[in-house]
Structures are given as C-alpha cells and as structure tokens.
C-alpha cells in the first residue's frame, strides 16, 4: 500500500483526497469521479445509480454505498464533492458541500464505506451516464484536507510610469 499516492520517502500517510465541483443537467444518471487505475475505474465518489435511482454515494466496482436519498439532488445546481481514500484507516468517505475553511473533523462525511483494497491511483477519472451532461470544474487532488482549498490567485498590479528616452 505504500508509494502510489505519496512521495517514496514518506509512506506514513496513505491518504488521498479528491475534490471537484459538479453540475448535472436533466437526464444525467451517474456522475462520479475518483482515482483511476491505469485506465480502469475501480472506485468513484459522487452520484451513483442505485437500482435506477440516482443517490449520493461511493462506488467500488459494481457495489455502491449510498446516503439512501437523504440529500436531494437538484439538476442545474453546482455541488462541491470531496472523496477521501484512506488506506491507513481502511475507509472511504464522501462529503457534499463541506465547509473547506473548517477542519476535516468539523465536517461529518455524508457517506462512508470500509475499504481494504490495494494501493492504486494512476490518475483521476470522471464518468457520467444518461442523456444529460455532467460538468466538472475546480479539480484538486491532495494528500491533506487543508490542501483542498487551493492557493489564492496571485495578485499583481501593473502600472505605467513616465518614460524619458533622453535621460
């Protein structure tokens, strides 16, 4: 389990966070994203197809753990979705619209699922099904909750001063 998501020298923290905003259009059924395993989806966070009913959940292979429809899904609304792959704790977690200015402990996950799979993460994969589109934006992959916020845009002020070619 060591190495695929951490620097070779630091195997002590085997956690990866995946954040994205998603906006679904009418007709979308499945809207998920997560780690890619060399062009193979094995794990996904977002809106899963639970026997024909879209629900917030975590999908591992063909099996899904959902919130049972506790949180409504509204077409056209943008959501911030965070998934956590925690090899150390053997746990998968999903948050919908978490308060990223607060700590992870202050944000209870909406869905969790035990995870004892192997360590793989070669990229990030986005998937959707149905007749409607899913739009993805603001993607972040990080090894800590604090890094999900990202950095503030660099502020640079440019100005023009007088130019005297004689001096």
PDB file of N, CA, C and O in Angstrom, residues 47-127:
ATOM      1  N   UNK A  47     -22.535  10.886  -7.487  1.00  0.00           N
ATOM      2  CA  UNK A  47     -23.920  10.441  -7.624  1.00  0.00           C
ATOM      3  C   UNK A  47     -23.904   9.103  -8.354  1.00  0.00           C
ATOM      4  O   UNK A  47     -23.517   9.027  -9.518  1.00  0.00           O
ATOM      5  N   UNK A  48     -24.303   8.067  -7.633  1.00  0.00           N
ATOM      6  CA  UNK A  48     -24.290   6.708  -8.185  1.00  0.00           C
ATOM      7  C   UNK A  48     -25.699   6.315  -8.603  1.00  0.00           C
ATOM      8  O   UNK A  48     -26.685   6.896  -8.163  1.00  0.00           O
ATOM      9  N   UNK A  49     -25.788   5.315  -9.445  1.00  0.00           N
ATOM     10  CA  UNK A  49     -27.071   4.778  -9.900  1.00  0.00           C
ATOM     11  C   UNK A  49     -27.427   3.616  -8.973  1.00  0.00           C
ATOM     12  O   UNK A  49     -26.901   2.524  -9.103  1.00  0.00           O
ATOM     13  N   UNK A  50     -28.306   3.864  -8.023  1.00  0.00           N
ATOM     14  CA  UNK A  50     -28.714   2.849  -7.053  1.00  0.00           C
ATOM     15  C   UNK A  50     -30.015   2.201  -7.536  1.00  0.00           C
ATOM     16  O   UNK A  50     -31.104   2.666  -7.217  1.00  0.00           O
ATOM     17  N   UNK A  51     -29.884   1.150  -8.338  1.00  0.00           N
ATOM     18  CA  UNK A  51     -31.038   0.429  -8.895  1.00  0.00           C
ATOM     19  C   UNK A  51     -31.993   1.368  -9.623  1.00  0.00           C
ATOM     20  O   UNK A  51     -33.207   1.313  -9.448  1.00  0.00           O
ATOM     21  N   UNK A  52     -31.425   2.253 -10.443  1.00  0.00           N
ATOM     22  CA  UNK A  52     -32.238   3.173 -11.238  1.00  0.00           C
ATOM     23  C   UNK A  52     -32.541   4.496 -10.558  1.00  0.00           C
ATOM     24  O   UNK A  52     -33.156   5.369 -11.159  1.00  0.00           O
ATOM     25  N   UNK A  53     -32.101   4.674  -9.313  1.00  0.00           N
ATOM     26  CA  UNK A  53     -32.330   5.914  -8.576  1.00  0.00           C
ATOM     27  C   UNK A  53     -30.994   6.593  -8.294  1.00  0.00           C
ATOM     28  O   UNK A  53     -30.161   6.027  -7.579  1.00  0.00           O
ATOM     29  N   UNK A  54     -30.776   7.792  -8.824  1.00  0.00           N
ATOM     30  CA  UNK A  54     -29.531   8.499  -8.524  1.00  0.00           C
ATOM     31  C   UNK A  54     -29.502   8.910  -7.043  1.00  0.00           C
ATOM     32  O   UNK A  54     -30.455   9.493  -6.536  1.00  0.00           O
ATOM     33  N   UNK A  55     -28.389   8.565  -6.361  1.00  0.00           N
ATOM     34  CA  UNK A  55     -28.193   8.933  -4.962  1.00  0.00           C
ATOM     35  C   UNK A  55     -26.727   9.248  -4.730  1.00  0.00           C
ATOM     36  O   UNK A  55     -25.855   8.732  -5.434  1.00  0.00           O
ATOM     37  N   UNK A  56     -26.455  10.087  -3.730  1.00  0.00           N
ATOM     38  CA  UNK A  56     -25.079  10.354  -3.348  1.00  0.00           C
ATOM     39  C   UNK A  56     -24.474   9.086  -2.807  1.00  0.00           C
ATOM     40  O   UNK A  56     -25.104   8.394  -2.005  1.00  0.00           O
ATOM     41  N   UNK A  57     -23.258   8.762  -3.257  1.00  0.00           N
ATOM     42  CA  UNK A  57     -22.657   7.535  -2.763  1.00  0.00           C
ATOM     43  C   UNK A  57     -21.229   7.319  -3.200  1.00  0.00           C
ATOM     44  O   UNK A  57     -20.612   8.148  -3.870  1.00  0.00           O
ATOM     45  N   UNK A  58     -20.719   6.188  -2.782  1.00  0.00           N
ATOM     46  CA  UNK A  58     -19.375   5.733  -3.120  1.00  0.00           C
ATOM     47  C   UNK A  58     -19.530   4.386  -3.814  1.00  0.00           C
ATOM     48  O   UNK A  58     -20.230   3.508  -3.316  1.00  0.00           O
ATOM     49  N   UNK A  59     -18.892   4.260  -4.966  1.00  0.00           N
ATOM     50  CA  UNK A  59     -18.972   3.013  -5.719  1.00  0.00           C
ATOM     51  C   UNK A  59     -17.601   2.367  -5.762  1.00  0.00           C
ATOM     52  O   UNK A  59     -16.610   3.014  -6.083  1.00  0.00           O
ATOM     53  N   UNK A  60     -17.565   1.092  -5.412  1.00  0.00           N
ATOM     54  CA  UNK A  60     -16.335   0.301  -5.513  1.00  0.00           C
ATOM     55  C   UNK A  60     -16.667  -0.883  -6.403  1.00  0.00           C
ATOM     56  O   UNK A  60     -17.420  -1.771  -6.019  1.00  0.00           O
ATOM     57  N   UNK A  61     -16.125  -0.879  -7.617  1.00  0.00           N
ATOM     58  CA  UNK A  61     -16.521  -1.885  -8.590  1.00  0.00           C
ATOM     59  C   UNK A  61     -18.001  -1.705  -8.906  1.00  0.00           C
ATOM     60  O   UNK A  61     -18.463  -0.619  -9.196  1.00  0.00           O
ATOM     61  N   UNK A  62     -18.782  -2.767  -8.802  1.00  0.00           N
ATOM     62  CA  UNK A  62     -20.223  -2.688  -9.071  1.00  0.00           C
ATOM     63  C   UNK A  62     -21.034  -2.408  -7.813  1.00  0.00           C
ATOM     64  O   UNK A  62     -22.223  -2.130  -7.890  1.00  0.00           O
ATOM     65  N   UNK A  63     -20.405  -2.466  -6.627  1.00  0.00           N
ATOM     66  CA  UNK A  63     -21.122  -2.268  -5.363  1.00  0.00           C
ATOM     67  C   UNK A  63     -21.108  -0.800  -4.970  1.00  0.00           C
ATOM     68  O   UNK A  63     -20.100  -0.117  -5.107  1.00  0.00           O
ATOM     69  N   UNK A  64     -22.243  -0.317  -4.463  1.00  0.00           N
ATOM     70  CA  UNK A  64     -22.337   1.082  -4.055  1.00  0.00           C
ATOM     71  C   UNK A  64     -22.878   1.190  -2.640  1.00  0.00           C
ATOM     72  O   UNK A  64     -23.759   0.430  -2.235  1.00  0.00           O
ATOM     73  N   UNK A  65     -22.336   2.152  -1.904  1.00  0.00           N
ATOM     74  CA  UNK A  65     -22.858   2.532  -0.600  1.00  0.00           C
ATOM     75  C   UNK A  65     -23.406   3.938  -0.770  1.00  0.00           C
ATOM     76  O   UNK A  65     -22.694   4.826  -1.249  1.00  0.00           O
ATOM     77  N   UNK A  66     -24.672   4.170  -0.436  1.00  0.00           N
ATOM     78  CA  UNK A  66     -25.299   5.462  -0.686  1.00  0.00           C
ATOM     79  C   UNK A  66     -25.818   6.094   0.596  1.00  0.00           C
ATOM     80  O   UNK A  66     -25.836   5.484   1.657  1.00  0.00           O
ATOM     81  N   UNK A  67     -26.296   7.316   0.442  1.00  0.00           N
ATOM     82  CA  UNK A  67     -26.932   8.002   1.566  1.00  0.00           C
ATOM     83  C   UNK A  67     -28.416   7.669   1.641  1.00  0.00           C
ATOM     84  O   UNK A  67     -29.137   8.249   2.440  1.00  0.00           O
ATOM     85  N   UNK A  68     -28.873   6.760   0.799  1.00  0.00           N
ATOM     86  CA  UNK A  68     -30.276   6.351   0.821  1.00  0.00           C
ATOM     87  C   UNK A  68     -31.246   7.436   0.391  1.00  0.00           C
ATOM     88  O   UNK A  68     -32.426   7.377   0.703  1.00  0.00           O
ATOM     89  N   UNK A  69     -30.739   8.433  -0.326  1.00  0.00           N
ATOM     90  CA  UNK A  69     -31.596   9.519  -0.790  1.00  0.00           C
ATOM     91  C   UNK A  69     -31.802  10.604   0.253  1.00  0.00           C
ATOM     92  O   UNK A  69     -32.677  11.457   0.104  1.00  0.00           O
ATOM     93  N   UNK A  70     -30.982  10.616   1.312  1.00  0.00           N
ATOM     94  CA  UNK A  70     -31.142  11.597   2.393  1.00  0.00           C
ATOM     95  C   UNK A  70     -30.867  13.024   1.928  1.00  0.00           C
ATOM     96  O   UNK A  70     -31.464  13.968   2.439  1.00  0.00           O
ATOM     97  N   UNK A  71     -29.987  13.199   0.971  1.00  0.00           N
ATOM     98  CA  UNK A  71     -29.677  14.535   0.461  1.00  0.00           C
ATOM     99  C   UNK A  71     -30.187  14.628  -0.966  1.00  0.00           C
ATOM    100  O   UNK A  71     -29.810  13.833  -1.833  1.00  0.00           O
ATOM    101  N   UNK A  72     -31.043  15.590  -1.225  1.00  0.00           N
ATOM    102  CA  UNK A  72     -31.644  15.751  -2.549  1.00  0.00           C
ATOM    103  C   UNK A  72     -30.587  16.095  -3.599  1.00  0.00           C
ATOM    104  O   UNK A  72     -29.553  16.685  -3.288  1.00  0.00           O
ATOM    105  N   UNK A  73     -30.875  15.704  -4.836  1.00  0.00           N
ATOM    106  CA  UNK A  73     -30.033  16.024  -5.982  1.00  0.00           C
ATOM    107  C   UNK A  73     -30.872  16.904  -6.904  1.00  0.00           C
ATOM    108  O   UNK A  73     -31.933  16.481  -7.362  1.00  0.00           O
ATOM    109  N   UNK A  74     -30.396  18.109  -7.167  1.00  0.00           N
ATOM    110  CA  UNK A  74     -31.148  19.067  -7.965  1.00  0.00           C
ATOM    111  C   UNK A  74     -30.407  19.349  -9.261  1.00  0.00           C
ATOM    112  O   UNK A  74     -29.243  19.772  -9.230  1.00  0.00           O
ATOM    113  N   UNK A  75     -31.058  19.111 -10.405  1.00  0.00           N
ATOM    114  CA  UNK A  75     -30.447  19.403 -11.697  1.00  0.00           C
ATOM    115  C   UNK A  75     -30.144  20.896 -11.784  1.00  0.00           C
ATOM    116  O   UNK A  75     -30.919  21.727 -11.336  1.00  0.00           O
ATOM    117  N   UNK A  76     -28.986  21.212 -12.351  1.00  0.00           N
ATOM    118  CA  UNK A  76     -28.594  22.598 -12.539  1.00  0.00           C
ATOM    119  C   UNK A  76     -27.889  23.210 -11.336  1.00  0.00           C
ATOM    120  O   UNK A  76     -27.335  24.298 -11.437  1.00  0.00           O
ATOM    121  N   UNK A  77     -27.903  22.554 -10.199  1.00  0.00           N
ATOM    122  CA  UNK A  77     -27.223  23.061  -9.014  1.00  0.00           C
ATOM    123  C   UNK A  77     -25.778  22.572  -9.006  1.00  0.00           C
ATOM    124  O   UNK A  77     -25.506  21.426  -9.352  1.00  0.00           O
ATOM    125  N   UNK A  78     -24.876  23.448  -8.613  1.00  0.00           N
ATOM    126  CA  UNK A  78     -23.470  23.080  -8.510  1.00  0.00           C
ATOM    127  C   UNK A  78     -23.159  22.644  -7.090  1.00  0.00           C
ATOM    128  O   UNK A  78     -23.528  23.318  -6.132  1.00  0.00           O
ATOM    129  N   UNK A  79     -22.491  21.510  -6.975  1.00  0.00           N
ATOM    130  CA  UNK A  79     -22.105  20.947  -5.682  1.00  0.00           C
ATOM    131  C   UNK A  79     -20.595  20.816  -5.630  1.00  0.00           C
ATOM    132  O   UNK A  79     -19.962  20.505  -6.642  1.00  0.00           O
ATOM    133  N   UNK A  80     -20.035  21.009  -4.449  1.00  0.00           N
ATOM    134  CA  UNK A  80     -18.633  20.667  -4.214  1.00  0.00           C
ATOM    135  C   UNK A  80     -18.618  19.285  -3.590  1.00  0.00           C
ATOM    136  O   UNK A  80     -19.274  19.045  -2.578  1.00  0.00           O
ATOM    137  N   UNK A  81     -17.888  18.370  -4.215  1.00  0.00           N
ATOM    138  CA  UNK A  81     -17.842  16.980  -3.759  1.00  0.00           C
ATOM    139  C   UNK A  81     -16.399  16.641  -3.391  1.00  0.00           C
ATOM    140  O   UNK A  81     -15.475  16.937  -4.151  1.00  0.00           O
ATOM    141  N   UNK A  82     -16.229  16.032  -2.220  1.00  0.00           N
ATOM    142  CA  UNK A  82     -14.906  15.607  -1.770  1.00  0.00           C
ATOM    143  C   UNK A  82     -14.957  14.120  -1.458  1.00  0.00           C
ATOM    144  O   UNK A  82     -15.850  13.660  -0.735  1.00  0.00           O
ATOM    145  N   UNK A  83     -14.013  13.375  -2.004  1.00  0.00           N
ATOM    146  CA  UNK A  83     -13.865  11.958  -1.693  1.00  0.00           C
ATOM    147  C   UNK A  83     -12.525  11.737  -1.017  1.00  0.00           C
ATOM    148  O   UNK A  83     -11.545  12.409  -1.337  1.00  0.00           O
ATOM    149  N   UNK A  84     -12.499  10.827  -0.073  1.00  0.00           N
ATOM    150  CA  UNK A  84     -11.252  10.514   0.643  1.00  0.00           C
ATOM    151  C   UNK A  84     -10.991   9.027   0.544  1.00  0.00           C
ATOM    152  O   UNK A  84     -11.839   8.203   0.871  1.00  0.00           O
ATOM    153  N   UNK A  85      -9.799   8.697   0.111  1.00  0.00           N
ATOM    154  CA  UNK A  85      -9.322   7.324   0.031  1.00  0.00           C
ATOM    155  C   UNK A  85      -8.272   7.181   1.133  1.00  0.00           C
ATOM    156  O   UNK A  85      -7.182   7.741   1.042  1.00  0.00           O
ATOM    157  N   UNK A  86      -8.616   6.487   2.206  1.00  0.00           N
ATOM    158  CA  UNK A  86      -7.764   6.378   3.392  1.00  0.00           C
ATOM    159  C   UNK A  86      -7.304   4.935   3.549  1.00  0.00           C
ATOM    160  O   UNK A  86      -8.017   4.094   4.091  1.00  0.00           O
ATOM    161  N   UNK A  87      -6.092   4.653   3.027  1.00  0.00           N
ATOM    162  CA  UNK A  87      -5.556   3.304   3.131  1.00  0.00           C
ATOM    163  C   UNK A  87      -5.209   2.964   4.570  1.00  0.00           C
ATOM    164  O   UNK A  87      -5.392   1.839   5.016  1.00  0.00           O
ATOM    165  N   UNK A  88      -4.693   3.938   5.302  1.00  0.00           N
ATOM    166  CA  UNK A  88      -4.299   3.713   6.693  1.00  0.00           C
ATOM    167  C   UNK A  88      -5.498   3.335   7.547  1.00  0.00           C
ATOM    168  O   UNK A  88      -5.446   2.412   8.346  1.00  0.00           O
ATOM    169  N   UNK A  89      -6.614   4.053   7.387  1.00  0.00           N
ATOM    170  CA  UNK A  89      -7.819   3.802   8.177  1.00  0.00           C
ATOM    171  C   UNK A  89      -8.778   2.810   7.546  1.00  0.00           C
ATOM    172  O   UNK A  89      -9.850   2.549   8.097  1.00  0.00           O
ATOM    173  N   UNK A  90      -8.436   2.274   6.358  1.00  0.00           N
ATOM    174  CA  UNK A  90      -9.305   1.325   5.647  1.00  0.00           C
ATOM    175  C   UNK A  90     -10.717   1.869   5.466  1.00  0.00           C
ATOM    176  O   UNK A  90     -11.707   1.195   5.744  1.00  0.00           O
ATOM    177  N   UNK A  91     -10.805   3.134   4.990  1.00  0.00           N
ATOM    178  CA  UNK A  91     -12.099   3.796   4.904  1.00  0.00           C
ATOM    179  C   UNK A  91     -12.170   4.717   3.688  1.00  0.00           C
ATOM    180  O   UNK A  91     -11.201   5.402   3.357  1.00  0.00           O
ATOM    181  N   UNK A  92     -13.332   4.745   3.056  1.00  0.00           N
ATOM    182  CA  UNK A  92     -13.658   5.699   2.001  1.00  0.00           C
ATOM    183  C   UNK A  92     -14.701   6.649   2.576  1.00  0.00           C
ATOM    184  O   UNK A  92     -15.604   6.220   3.299  1.00  0.00           O
ATOM    185  N   UNK A  93     -14.584   7.941   2.256  1.00  0.00           N
ATOM    186  CA  UNK A  93     -15.531   8.931   2.771  1.00  0.00           C
ATOM    187  C   UNK A  93     -15.936   9.877   1.660  1.00  0.00           C
ATOM    188  O   UNK A  93     -15.140  10.172   0.761  1.00  0.00           O
ATOM    189  N   UNK A  94     -17.175  10.380   1.739  1.00  0.00           N
ATOM    190  CA  UNK A  94     -17.724  11.322   0.761  1.00  0.00           C
ATOM    191  C   UNK A  94     -18.373  12.487   1.493  1.00  0.00           C
ATOM    192  O   UNK A  94     -19.165  12.280   2.413  1.00  0.00           O
ATOM    193  N   UNK A  95     -18.020  13.705   1.068  1.00  0.00           N
ATOM    194  CA  UNK A  95     -18.648  14.918   1.583  1.00  0.00           C
ATOM    195  C   UNK A  95     -19.316  15.646   0.425  1.00  0.00           C
ATOM    196  O   UNK A  95     -18.776  15.692  -0.666  1.00  0.00           O
ATOM    197  N   UNK A  96     -20.477  16.236   0.683  1.00  0.00           N
ATOM    198  CA  UNK A  96     -21.160  17.080  -0.291  1.00  0.00           C
ATOM    199  C   UNK A  96     -21.222  18.482   0.305  1.00  0.00           C
ATOM    200  O   UNK A  96     -21.750  18.669   1.406  1.00  0.00           O
ATOM    201  N   UNK A  97     -20.670  19.457  -0.407  1.00  0.00           N
ATOM    202  CA  UNK A  97     -20.613  20.851   0.023  1.00  0.00           C
ATOM    203  C   UNK A  97     -20.044  21.021   1.427  1.00  0.00           C
ATOM    204  O   UNK A  97     -20.645  21.669   2.296  1.00  0.00           O
ATOM    205  N   UNK A  98     -18.847  20.468   1.683  1.00  0.00           N
ATOM    206  CA  UNK A  98     -18.252  20.661   3.010  1.00  0.00           C
ATOM    207  C   UNK A  98     -17.779  22.102   3.194  1.00  0.00           C
ATOM    208  O   UNK A  98     -17.579  22.829   2.216  1.00  0.00           O
ATOM    209  N   UNK A  99     -17.596  22.499   4.435  1.00  0.00           N
ATOM    210  CA  UNK A  99     -17.022  23.797   4.766  1.00  0.00           C
ATOM    211  C   UNK A  99     -15.507  23.621   4.746  1.00  0.00           C
ATOM    212  O   UNK A  99     -14.918  23.158   5.726  1.00  0.00           O
ATOM    213  N   UNK A 100     -14.881  23.970   3.640  1.00  0.00           N
ATOM    214  CA  UNK A 100     -13.446  23.734   3.486  1.00  0.00           C
ATOM    215  C   UNK A 100     -12.606  24.685   4.329  1.00  0.00           C
ATOM    216  O   UNK A 100     -11.409  24.465   4.489  1.00  0.00           O
ATOM    217  N   UNK A 101     -13.222  25.734   4.893  1.00  0.00           N
ATOM    218  CA  UNK A 101     -12.468  26.608   5.794  1.00  0.00           C
ATOM    219  C   UNK A 101     -12.385  26.006   7.191  1.00  0.00           C
ATOM    220  O   UNK A 101     -11.591  26.439   8.016  1.00  0.00           O
ATOM    221  N   UNK A 102     -13.206  25.005   7.464  1.00  0.00           N
ATOM    222  CA  UNK A 102     -13.183  24.288   8.740  1.00  0.00           C
ATOM    223  C   UNK A 102     -12.325  23.037   8.591  1.00  0.00           C
ATOM    224  O   UNK A 102     -11.991  22.622   7.486  1.00  0.00           O
ATOM    225  N   UNK A 103     -12.000  22.412   9.710  1.00  0.00           N
ATOM    226  CA  UNK A 103     -11.178  21.200   9.666  1.00  0.00           C
ATOM    227  C   UNK A 103     -12.001  20.006   9.181  1.00  0.00           C
ATOM    228  O   UNK A 103     -13.238  20.050   9.167  1.00  0.00           O
ATOM    229  N   UNK A 104     -11.306  18.954   8.820  1.00  0.00           N
ATOM    230  CA  UNK A 104     -11.991  17.729   8.403  1.00  0.00           C
ATOM    231  C   UNK A 104     -12.859  17.191   9.536  1.00  0.00           C
ATOM    232  O   UNK A 104     -13.978  16.729   9.310  1.00  0.00           O
ATOM    233  N   UNK A 105     -12.368  17.260  10.769  1.00  0.00           N
ATOM    234  CA  UNK A 105     -13.131  16.758  11.918  1.00  0.00           C
ATOM    235  C   UNK A 105     -14.429  17.529  12.143  1.00  0.00           C
ATOM    236  O   UNK A 105     -15.382  16.994  12.707  1.00  0.00           O
ATOM    237  N   UNK A 106     -14.474  18.788  11.695  1.00  0.00           N
ATOM    238  CA  UNK A 106     -15.681  19.599  11.839  1.00  0.00           C
ATOM    239  C   UNK A 106     -16.687  19.356  10.716  1.00  0.00           C
ATOM    240  O   UNK A 106     -17.766  19.941  10.715  1.00  0.00           O
ATOM    241  N   UNK A 107     -16.345  18.520   9.756  1.00  0.00           N
ATOM    242  CA  UNK A 107     -17.199  18.193   8.609  1.00  0.00           C
ATOM    243  C   UNK A 107     -17.490  16.698   8.627  1.00  0.00           C
ATOM    244  O   UNK A 107     -16.648  15.901   8.233  1.00  0.00           O
ATOM    245  N   UNK A 108     -18.650  16.322   9.087  1.00  0.00           N
ATOM    246  CA  UNK A 108     -19.012  14.902   9.095  1.00  0.00           C
ATOM    247  C   UNK A 108     -19.248  14.438   7.660  1.00  0.00           C
ATOM    248  O   UNK A 108     -19.933  15.110   6.888  1.00  0.00           O
ATOM    249  N   UNK A 109     -18.680  13.289   7.273  1.00  0.00           N
ATOM    250  CA  UNK A 109     -18.930  12.788   5.919  1.00  0.00           C
ATOM    251  C   UNK A 109     -20.392  12.365   5.758  1.00  0.00           C
ATOM    252  O   UNK A 109     -21.041  11.947   6.707  1.00  0.00           O
ATOM    253  N   UNK A 110     -20.899  12.475   4.520  1.00  0.00           N
ATOM    254  CA  UNK A 110     -22.273  12.066   4.216  1.00  0.00           C
ATOM    255  C   UNK A 110     -22.376  10.561   4.003  1.00  0.00           C
ATOM    256  O   UNK A 110     -23.405   9.963   4.266  1.00  0.00           O
ATOM    257  N   UNK A 111     -21.312   9.961   3.490  1.00  0.00           N
ATOM    258  CA  UNK A 111     -21.298   8.523   3.225  1.00  0.00           C
ATOM    259  C   UNK A 111     -19.897   8.006   3.544  1.00  0.00           C
ATOM    260  O   UNK A 111     -18.902   8.653   3.207  1.00  0.00           O
ATOM    261  N   UNK A 112     -19.830   6.844   4.182  1.00  0.00           N
ATOM    262  CA  UNK A 112     -18.554   6.166   4.396  1.00  0.00           C
ATOM    263  C   UNK A 112     -18.704   4.711   3.970  1.00  0.00           C
ATOM    264  O   UNK A 112     -19.811   4.178   3.922  1.00  0.00           O
ATOM    265  N   UNK A 113     -17.565   4.097   3.680  1.00  0.00           N
ATOM    266  CA  UNK A 113     -17.561   2.705   3.244  1.00  0.00           C
ATOM    267  C   UNK A 113     -16.216   2.094   3.632  1.00  0.00           C
ATOM    268  O   UNK A 113     -15.168   2.703   3.401  1.00  0.00           O
ATOM    269  N   UNK A 114     -16.233   0.924   4.231  1.00  0.00           N
ATOM    270  CA  UNK A 114     -14.986   0.232   4.562  1.00  0.00           C
ATOM    271  C   UNK A 114     -14.227  -0.053   3.276  1.00  0.00           C
ATOM    272  O   UNK A 114     -14.816  -0.345   2.237  1.00  0.00           O
ATOM    273  N   UNK A 115     -12.892   0.029   3.351  1.00  0.00           N
ATOM    274  CA  UNK A 115     -12.074  -0.208   2.177  1.00  0.00           C
ATOM    275  C   UNK A 115     -10.812  -0.969   2.570  1.00  0.00           C
ATOM    276  O   UNK A 115     -10.030  -0.503   3.398  1.00  0.00           O
ATOM    277  N   UNK A 116     -10.617  -2.100   1.967  1.00  0.00           N
ATOM    278  CA  UNK A 116      -9.403  -2.887   2.224  1.00  0.00           C
ATOM    279  C   UNK A 116      -8.692  -3.237   0.926  1.00  0.00           C
ATOM    280  O   UNK A 116      -7.894  -4.159   0.890  1.00  0.00           O
ATOM    281  N   UNK A 117      -8.982  -2.487  -0.124  1.00  0.00           N
ATOM    282  CA  UNK A 117      -8.386  -2.753  -1.432  1.00  0.00           C
ATOM    283  C   UNK A 117      -6.912  -2.413  -1.483  1.00  0.00           C
ATOM    284  O   UNK A 117      -6.321  -1.934  -0.517  1.00  0.00           O
ATOM    285  N   UNK A 118      -6.329  -2.649  -2.626  1.00  0.00           N
ATOM    286  CA  UNK A 118      -4.907  -2.393  -2.808  1.00  0.00           C
ATOM    287  C   UNK A 118      -4.661  -0.927  -3.142  1.00  0.00           C
ATOM    288  O   UNK A 118      -5.586  -0.175  -3.433  1.00  0.00           O
ATOM    289  N   UNK A 119      -3.396  -0.553  -3.141  1.00  0.00           N
ATOM    290  CA  UNK A 119      -2.994   0.831  -3.344  1.00  0.00           C
ATOM    291  C   UNK A 119      -2.762   1.096  -4.829  1.00  0.00           C
ATOM    292  O   UNK A 119      -1.780   0.650  -5.387  1.00  0.00           O
ATOM    293  N   UNK A 120      -3.653   1.837  -5.439  1.00  0.00           N
ATOM    294  CA  UNK A 120      -3.513   2.188  -6.842  1.00  0.00           C
ATOM    295  C   UNK A 120      -4.108   3.574  -7.053  1.00  0.00           C
ATOM    296  O   UNK A 120      -5.126   3.911  -6.471  1.00  0.00           O
ATOM    297  N   UNK A 121      -3.478   4.380  -7.807  1.00  0.00           N
ATOM    298  CA  UNK A 121      -4.001   5.693  -8.181  1.00  0.00           C
ATOM    299  C   UNK A 121      -3.060   6.262  -9.238  1.00  0.00           C
ATOM    300  O   UNK A 121      -2.049   6.842  -8.917  1.00  0.00           O
ATOM    301  N   UNK A 122      -3.396   6.034 -10.494  1.00  0.00           N
ATOM    302  CA  UNK A 122      -2.529   6.497 -11.576  1.00  0.00           C
ATOM    303  C   UNK A 122      -3.038   7.782 -12.212  1.00  0.00           C
ATOM    304  O   UNK A 122      -2.386   8.334 -13.080  1.00  0.00           O
ATOM    305  N   UNK A 123      -4.207   8.248 -11.803  1.00  0.00           N
ATOM    306  CA  UNK A 123      -4.784   9.471 -12.356  1.00  0.00           C
ATOM    307  C   UNK A 123      -6.147   9.696 -11.747  1.00  0.00           C
ATOM    308  O   UNK A 123      -6.521   9.072 -10.759  1.00  0.00           O
ATOM    309  N   UNK A 124      -6.913  10.608 -12.341  1.00  0.00           N
ATOM    310  CA  UNK A 124      -8.275  10.900 -11.900  1.00  0.00           C
ATOM    311  C   UNK A 124      -9.203  10.639 -13.074  1.00  0.00           C
ATOM    312  O   UNK A 124      -8.908  11.012 -14.209  1.00  0.00           O
ATOM    313  N   UNK A 125     -10.331  10.014 -12.795  1.00  0.00           N
ATOM    314  CA  UNK A 125     -11.287   9.628 -13.836  1.00  0.00           C
ATOM    315  C   UNK A 125     -12.638  10.280 -13.543  1.00  0.00           C
ATOM    316  O   UNK A 125     -13.082  10.305 -12.407  1.00  0.00           O
ATOM    317  N   UNK A 126     -13.303  10.788 -14.574  1.00  0.00           N
ATOM    318  CA  UNK A 126     -14.632  11.384 -14.472  1.00  0.00           C
ATOM    319  C   UNK A 126     -15.568  10.584 -15.358  1.00  0.00           C
ATOM    320  O   UNK A 126     -15.218  10.246 -16.485  1.00  0.00           O
ATOM    321  N   UNK A 127     -16.766  10.274 -14.848  1.00  0.00           N
ATOM    322  CA  UNK A 127     -17.708   9.478 -15.628  1.00  0.00           C
ATOM    323  C   UNK A 127     -19.125   9.971 -15.402  1.00  0.00           C
ATOM    324  O   UNK A 127     -19.477  10.415 -14.308  1.00  0.00           O
TER     325      UNK A 127
END
